[in-house]
XYZ file of C-alpha atoms in Angstrom:
499
model
C -88.563 15.433 -73.713
C -88.513 17.775 -71.254
C -85.908 18.028 -68.836
C -87.685 18.494 -65.144
C -85.474 20.440 -62.760
C -85.320 19.948 -59.064
C -84.846 23.343 -57.770
C -84.404 22.081 -54.389
C -81.597 20.486 -54.893
C -79.795 23.962 -56.697
C -82.151 26.573 -53.919
C -81.704 24.866 -50.712
C -77.991 24.389 -50.329
C -77.397 28.093 -52.138
C -79.782 29.792 -49.490
C -77.726 27.527 -46.903
C -74.549 28.801 -47.853
C -75.658 32.212 -48.183
C -76.791 32.445 -44.450
C -73.558 30.629 -43.833
C -71.609 33.520 -45.524
C -73.316 35.729 -43.472
C -73.092 34.333 -40.022
C -68.830 34.129 -41.197
C -68.980 37.315 -42.277
C -69.968 38.892 -38.985
C -67.191 40.613 -37.279
C -64.955 38.947 -39.422
C -62.008 41.634 -38.470
C -62.944 42.004 -35.114
C -60.608 39.598 -33.542
C -57.135 40.341 -33.503
C -55.072 38.252 -36.069
C -52.422 36.063 -34.432
C -49.111 34.325 -35.074
C -50.216 31.815 -38.030
C -52.430 34.035 -39.556
C -49.413 36.786 -39.620
C -47.358 33.545 -41.571
C -50.320 33.576 -44.009
C -50.231 36.907 -44.891
C -46.113 36.729 -45.249
C -46.522 33.536 -47.644
C -49.166 35.045 -49.595
C -46.804 37.814 -50.933
C -44.969 35.058 -52.769
C -45.392 34.165 -56.345
C -46.648 30.919 -57.404
C -43.346 29.998 -58.793
C -41.522 31.025 -55.914
C -43.849 28.878 -53.585
C -43.141 26.278 -56.152
C -39.778 26.118 -56.135
C -38.099 27.828 -53.097
C -38.031 26.740 -49.483
C -40.368 28.979 -47.943
C -43.002 27.214 -46.477
C -44.143 23.644 -45.361
C -47.306 23.989 -46.722
C -48.242 23.793 -50.283
C -49.118 26.746 -52.090
C -52.530 26.641 -52.995
C -54.093 28.123 -50.002
C -51.519 30.987 -50.314
C -52.166 31.824 -53.628
C -55.811 31.626 -53.194
C -55.306 34.534 -50.118
C -53.230 36.514 -52.396
C -56.464 37.028 -55.043
C -57.781 38.512 -51.581
C -55.524 39.987 -49.810
C -52.345 42.290 -50.526
C -49.573 44.020 -47.993
C -51.777 47.187 -46.304
C -55.387 45.684 -46.228
C -56.643 44.358 -43.140
C -57.504 41.012 -41.356
C -60.983 41.285 -43.516
C -59.761 40.680 -46.755
C -57.153 38.230 -45.377
C -59.961 36.259 -44.098
C -62.312 36.458 -46.416
C -61.421 33.706 -48.233
C -62.102 31.358 -45.398
C -65.577 32.741 -45.102
C -66.105 31.727 -48.514
C -64.693 28.684 -48.054
C -66.695 27.950 -44.923
C -69.977 28.636 -46.769
C -69.240 26.068 -49.123
C -68.644 23.650 -47.004
C -72.087 24.059 -45.656
C -73.280 24.096 -48.870
C -71.509 20.633 -49.704
C -72.781 19.286 -46.351
C -76.237 19.514 -48.001
C -75.582 17.306 -50.691
C -73.230 14.980 -48.399
C -76.455 14.438 -46.127
C -78.967 13.922 -49.231
C -76.490 11.257 -50.472
C -76.300 9.658 -47.263
C -80.196 9.706 -45.890
C -82.307 12.333 -48.001
C -83.278 15.587 -47.926
C -84.455 15.250 -44.163
C -80.652 14.473 -43.295
C -79.775 17.045 -45.974
C -81.354 20.100 -44.316
C -80.599 19.005 -40.755
C -76.590 18.619 -41.576
C -76.129 21.805 -43.410
C -78.004 23.532 -40.443
C -75.934 21.691 -37.874
C -72.250 22.326 -40.128
C -73.422 26.200 -40.433
C -74.151 26.456 -36.651
C -70.668 24.561 -35.527
C -68.575 26.706 -33.477
C -65.698 24.333 -35.138
C -66.783 25.378 -38.742
C -67.365 28.913 -37.707
C -63.881 29.490 -36.031
C -62.002 28.086 -39.017
C -64.310 29.969 -41.420
C -62.957 32.931 -39.651
C -59.204 32.115 -39.475
C -56.589 32.514 -42.304
C -55.122 29.140 -42.270
C -55.250 25.910 -44.466
C -57.843 23.657 -42.661
C -61.197 24.758 -43.774
C -59.976 24.487 -47.738
C -59.013 20.652 -46.630
C -61.985 20.150 -45.335
C -63.988 21.402 -48.315
C -61.741 18.574 -50.356
C -62.542 15.955 -47.988
C -66.281 17.074 -48.219
C -66.183 16.305 -52.070
C -64.032 13.274 -51.398
C -66.632 11.929 -48.823
C -69.601 12.648 -51.339
C -68.265 10.882 -54.016
C -67.225 7.995 -51.715
C -70.831 7.363 -50.176
C -72.055 7.827 -53.772
C -69.508 4.598 -55.374
C -70.445 2.629 -52.315
C -74.260 2.952 -52.860
C -73.812 2.588 -56.552
C -71.908 -0.704 -55.917
C -74.861 -2.579 -55.655
C -76.468 -2.037 -58.922
C -73.835 -0.905 -61.206
C -70.542 -2.697 -62.452
C -68.302 0.612 -62.621
C -68.396 3.803 -60.929
C -70.107 6.872 -62.427
C -67.325 9.276 -64.431
C -68.987 11.990 -62.130
C -68.140 10.329 -59.182
C -64.371 9.736 -59.707
C -64.567 13.297 -60.756
C -65.380 14.395 -57.646
C -63.329 12.140 -56.368
C -60.430 13.804 -58.457
C -60.903 17.600 -57.611
C -61.960 16.679 -53.664
C -58.215 14.873 -53.788
C -56.326 17.677 -55.499
C -57.611 19.922 -53.393
C -56.527 17.884 -50.386
C -52.903 17.527 -51.022
C -52.310 20.782 -52.499
C -54.020 22.046 -49.203
C -51.964 20.742 -46.261
C -49.471 18.058 -45.542
C -51.908 16.230 -43.381
C -54.228 15.050 -46.288
C -52.543 11.904 -46.201
C -53.671 10.969 -43.168
C -57.476 11.505 -44.259
C -56.598 9.807 -47.802
C -55.405 6.893 -46.009
C -58.154 6.934 -43.667
C -60.865 7.607 -46.390
C -59.248 4.393 -48.589
C -59.497 1.901 -45.800
C -63.046 2.899 -44.290
C -64.059 2.532 -48.531
C -62.622 -0.687 -48.968
C -64.129 -2.237 -45.525
C -67.366 -0.672 -46.802
C -66.987 -2.945 -50.117
C -65.972 -5.633 -48.525
C -69.197 -6.296 -46.000
C -71.120 -7.179 -48.532
C -69.074 -9.532 -51.751
C -69.858 -9.559 -55.723
C -68.617 -5.696 -55.942
C -66.890 -5.594 -59.415
C -63.751 -4.854 -59.306
C -63.524 -1.180 -60.731
C -64.759 0.122 -57.898
C -61.561 -1.065 -56.032
C -59.155 -0.199 -58.666
C -60.317 3.026 -60.215
C -60.560 5.413 -57.242
C -56.985 4.046 -56.207
C -55.680 5.283 -59.778
C -57.856 8.374 -59.152
C -56.383 9.539 -55.715
C -52.323 8.374 -56.927
C -53.076 11.087 -60.078
C -54.126 13.418 -57.498
C -51.459 12.957 -55.462
C -48.516 12.956 -58.115
C -49.824 16.622 -59.140
C -47.988 17.737 -55.400
C -44.949 16.103 -55.966
C -43.276 18.911 -57.959
C -43.133 20.996 -54.644
C -42.355 17.758 -52.437
C -39.174 18.559 -52.239
C -38.659 22.265 -51.419
C -41.381 21.146 -48.984
C -39.360 18.758 -47.420
C -36.594 21.423 -46.927
C -38.815 23.857 -45.334
C -40.173 21.051 -42.479
C -36.341 20.417 -41.682
C -37.278 23.471 -38.685
C -37.545 22.105 -35.284
C -40.328 23.483 -33.273
C -38.833 22.250 -29.811
C -42.227 23.709 -28.051
C -44.640 21.472 -29.679
C -45.243 18.476 -27.313
C -47.370 15.349 -28.109
C -50.471 15.185 -25.987
C -51.304 12.290 -24.043
C -54.572 9.910 -24.973
C -56.818 12.021 -22.411
C -56.356 15.528 -23.603
C -56.085 14.094 -27.233
C -59.661 12.551 -26.600
C -60.893 16.052 -25.093
C -59.503 17.558 -28.215
C -61.572 15.257 -30.156
C -64.709 15.743 -27.908
C -64.120 19.226 -29.025
C -65.185 18.800 -32.435
C -68.992 17.763 -31.464
C -69.760 21.443 -31.166
C -70.029 22.275 -27.515
C -66.371 23.443 -26.758
C -67.350 27.098 -26.812
C -70.087 26.604 -23.813
C -67.251 27.381 -21.702
C -67.121 30.937 -22.053
C -71.320 31.114 -21.129
C -71.632 28.107 -18.269
C -67.846 26.776 -17.323
C -66.029 24.178 -18.625
C -67.844 21.037 -16.381
C -71.042 21.662 -18.149
C -69.471 22.257 -21.729
C -67.382 18.810 -20.893
C -71.095 17.169 -19.982
C -72.726 18.552 -22.669
C -69.890 17.244 -25.154
C -70.144 13.819 -23.898
C -73.791 14.010 -24.730
C -73.016 15.014 -28.407
C -70.609 12.405 -28.705
C -73.040 9.659 -27.175
C -75.956 11.134 -29.731
C -73.484 11.162 -32.801
C -72.218 7.742 -32.464
C -76.198 6.287 -31.452
C -76.980 7.874 -35.158
C -74.487 6.122 -37.119
C -74.517 3.241 -35.539
C -78.908 3.030 -35.417
C -77.755 2.990 -38.981
C -75.754 0.304 -39.252
C -77.943 -2.284 -37.747
C -81.078 -0.852 -39.181
C -80.773 1.028 -42.276
C -77.585 1.006 -44.651
C -74.421 -1.227 -43.160
C -71.904 -0.014 -45.967
C -72.526 3.803 -45.514
C -72.496 3.433 -42.000
C -69.302 1.372 -41.831
C -67.960 3.949 -43.971
C -69.225 6.791 -41.605
C -68.066 5.459 -38.181
C -64.423 4.473 -39.731
C -64.022 8.037 -40.797
C -65.141 9.108 -37.608
C -62.484 7.257 -35.546
C -59.738 6.878 -37.981
C -58.488 10.351 -39.166
C -57.907 11.409 -35.563
C -56.142 8.348 -34.370
C -53.831 8.294 -37.200
C -52.915 11.707 -36.646
C -52.232 11.119 -32.867
C -50.274 8.178 -33.531
C -48.172 10.105 -36.593
C -47.463 12.708 -33.377
C -45.483 10.063 -31.733
C -42.921 10.381 -34.298
C -43.417 13.791 -35.437
C -45.581 15.991 -32.894
C -48.334 17.917 -34.404
C -50.854 20.346 -33.473
C -53.829 18.039 -32.260
C -57.145 20.163 -32.612
C -56.568 21.936 -35.788
C -55.119 19.183 -37.506
C -58.191 16.764 -36.882
C -60.371 19.807 -37.501
C -62.482 18.200 -40.958
C -63.651 15.641 -38.834
C -66.177 17.669 -36.986
C -67.758 17.152 -40.577
C -68.444 13.542 -39.642
C -69.800 14.377 -36.244
C -72.279 16.771 -37.314
C -73.393 13.983 -39.601
C -74.257 11.314 -37.026
C -75.815 14.249 -35.009
C -78.106 14.772 -38.189
C -78.249 10.642 -38.801
C -79.603 10.478 -34.878
C -82.398 13.098 -35.731
C -83.204 11.585 -38.680
C -84.447 8.474 -37.524
C -86.729 9.649 -34.785
C -90.100 8.604 -36.312
C -92.305 10.839 -33.988
C -92.313 14.113 -35.702
C -92.713 16.514 -32.625
C -89.987 14.578 -31.041
C -88.105 15.117 -33.877
C -88.634 18.915 -34.092
C -87.832 19.059 -30.756
C -84.529 17.145 -30.836
C -83.296 19.694 -33.687
C -84.427 22.365 -31.442
C -82.652 21.464 -28.493
C -79.382 20.886 -30.937
C -79.971 24.409 -32.626
C -79.543 25.798 -29.093
C -76.243 23.879 -28.205
C -74.772 24.504 -31.260
C -75.762 28.065 -31.931
C -74.942 28.904 -27.991
C -71.246 27.666 -28.721
C -70.969 29.534 -31.731
C -72.206 32.277 -30.040
C -69.885 31.824 -26.891
C -66.872 32.132 -29.912
C -68.143 35.209 -31.092
C -68.852 36.809 -28.346
C -66.209 35.843 -25.712
C -62.620 34.038 -27.472
C -59.973 36.480 -27.859
C -56.670 35.973 -30.243
C -53.223 37.178 -29.415
C -53.532 41.540 -28.875
C -51.266 42.116 -31.918
C -54.202 44.768 -33.411
C -53.740 46.593 -30.051
C -50.335 46.397 -29.682
C -50.025 48.077 -33.086
C -52.150 50.934 -32.053
C -50.165 51.250 -28.856
C -46.890 50.983 -30.514
C -47.844 53.715 -33.356
C -48.768 55.870 -30.257
C -45.327 55.624 -28.715
C -42.764 55.281 -31.400
C -40.530 57.868 -32.019
C -37.637 58.601 -34.694
C -34.563 56.646 -33.850
C -36.907 54.118 -31.693
C -36.046 50.244 -32.402
C -38.258 46.974 -31.614
C -36.586 44.293 -30.064
C -37.862 40.689 -30.629
C -36.951 37.610 -29.162
C -39.028 35.890 -31.914
C -37.705 36.440 -35.378
C -41.452 35.229 -36.517
C -42.688 38.412 -34.327
C -41.944 40.263 -36.859
C -44.929 39.278 -39.210
C -47.860 39.989 -37.338
C -46.286 43.479 -36.572
C -45.442 44.306 -40.093
C -49.036 43.125 -41.217
C -50.378 45.849 -38.744
C -47.305 48.620 -39.160
C -46.871 47.650 -42.849
C -44.856 51.234 -44.065
C -44.723 52.890 -40.186
C -42.599 49.808 -39.619
C -39.098 50.731 -37.225
C -36.449 49.324 -37.130
C -36.846 45.475 -35.664
C -33.973 43.606 -33.370
C -34.238 40.109 -33.418
C -32.215 38.641 -30.735
C -32.004 34.715 -30.160
C -30.418 33.395 -26.984
C -30.693 29.959 -27.829
C -28.420 30.499 -31.507
C -26.390 33.516 -29.779
C -27.106 36.096 -32.523
C -28.206 39.179 -32.622
C -29.766 40.877 -36.029
C -31.330 43.787 -36.962
C -34.101 44.867 -40.188
C -34.136 48.585 -40.787
C -36.976 48.632 -43.114
C -39.584 45.812 -44.372
C -37.491 46.216 -48.197
C -34.109 45.605 -46.244
C -32.957 41.543 -44.991
C -32.182 40.609 -41.831
C -28.306 41.678 -40.840
C -26.110 40.877 -38.279
C -26.212 44.139 -35.782
C -22.730 45.692 -35.333
C -22.426 49.108 -33.072
C -19.900 50.286 -34.722
C -18.078 52.828 -32.131
C -19.226 56.399 -32.490
C -22.684 54.983 -33.871
C -25.455 56.028 -30.545
C -27.729 53.165 -30.057
C -31.364 53.658 -30.423
C -32.552 56.203 -27.686
C -36.066 54.170 -26.953
C -36.242 50.628 -27.406
C -39.615 48.696 -27.286
C -39.647 45.336 -26.016
C -41.895 42.877 -27.560
C -42.472 39.036 -26.279
C -45.190 36.414 -25.817
C -46.749 34.628 -23.361
C -44.279 36.329 -20.587
C -41.392 35.977 -22.452
C -38.800 38.464 -23.366
C -40.468 41.686 -22.564
C -39.504 41.796 -19.015
C -35.766 42.172 -17.041
C -34.033 43.224 -20.591
C -31.686 45.393 -19.112
C -28.832 43.283 -18.930
C -29.435 41.902 -22.486
C -29.990 45.303 -23.833
C -26.740 46.344 -21.720
C -24.663 43.569 -23.726
C -25.971 44.416 -27.099
C -25.869 48.101 -26.743
C -23.208 48.681 -24.532
C -25.437 51.073 -22.619
C -27.639 51.351 -19.705
C -31.385 51.046 -20.378
C -34.092 51.655 -17.457
C -37.841 51.016 -18.098
C -40.447 53.943 -18.530
C -43.110 51.948 -19.553
C -45.072 48.446 -20.107
C -48.035 47.556 -21.702
C -49.756 44.314 -21.345
C -52.208 42.521 -23.572
C -53.865 39.155 -24.389
C -50.719 37.080 -24.344
C -48.613 39.240 -25.556
C -46.589 42.639 -23.534
C -44.377 45.481 -24.619
C -41.824 46.863 -22.095
C -40.536 50.460 -23.528
C -36.725 50.824 -22.392
C -34.836 54.516 -22.680
C -31.324 54.798 -22.820
C -30.069 56.281 -19.402
C -28.815 59.577 -20.613
C -26.595 60.123 -17.630
C -24.202 56.863 -18.496
C -23.600 56.817 -22.066
C -20.393 54.302 -22.865
C -19.787 54.324 -26.276
């Protein structure tokens, strides 16, 4: 018996993945890295053993180990972000399979196209953080859930391949970000609700997936003690958004937020309302006319993860937009279903064309106008002005990491001034550890100090602080301002030397 290969099942998603990768590689290193990406570079320098056994980071080690395969200290932003670009293209390929499992080949092509053009997917495919890896894991889990819901009508147990797919997705999720727990809980509620609306389903469809997910969760248990120890850090600046702002951030997932760069915020908001309505309509139509179980699964997956994350934020505030980012996949699925149910071919083509313009225009707005903290520009400025015996002063210890990313072995001595903890420390070279700063009598202080701060903090009016630390008067001789960061250069007053 000859096996007939359906080449479109392999070739089509691979082509979408290739085009997605080319788009995500475009100007991958043009934008400067920002603070969180600098954390990624720092954490990626540790070994697997250190990440698993020491209190280093609040995130599981998988993403950092993956990044370390592509990036090492001294490499640039392209190498650091390359894993995310690859993962983003994989998410486009998996979206093709998800669309096919839900509604056939037509939905597969449309969904893969929309995810390829999504500004949310593009943004996080060009940022060295965990969220696109979390999305890939969730896509695998969603694909297995859709297939099991559909097969529960005519089979007495889940297919082994579906359970394996679920296990792989769940393992990737729990090892990528702690927020995965919210997505697993939401997915479980949605899956069981979809099974309950049509009685008679074999009980194996209930308990076998639970066992698989629990076993996947057990795999991350050895890391949890050090994870909880790292999580004891309190970020006082993080505030939980109200319902209105949270809803606005949720609407940004539907693919038009970056239109604000091109046509203004009001226009982007109106388009977002239209996309939300269209996506919800597509899923609701599927609920009423086509497949109740699958549509109920999708509508609950659209609503529950952002809701659970927002409610959890009242106990422990978290960044809303980035943590709900995987939900853009369901938003794009709703848009694809809305196009799929249009019967008139010319109208369907016109609808897809309009959404291509909207989603593609928003992605263009992101690529051409979005800015990140100007650490690359500041590092160039610092290289041109720093001299022997000079030092850099920061008011946040974390600012050391983006500086080290760009300066690497050219890193000057860095002073950490923490007003809240009333602490002054110095790090002479990258190989050294932070040490308390004690200026001994007879030791001359740095002749020039470059004070660096974010959002207007720390870099202005530092004369009194420098006098308290160094015991000498300093005067401003230069000031540089970049996007969200600034640097003021202070020189010691040679006419007044008190030590």
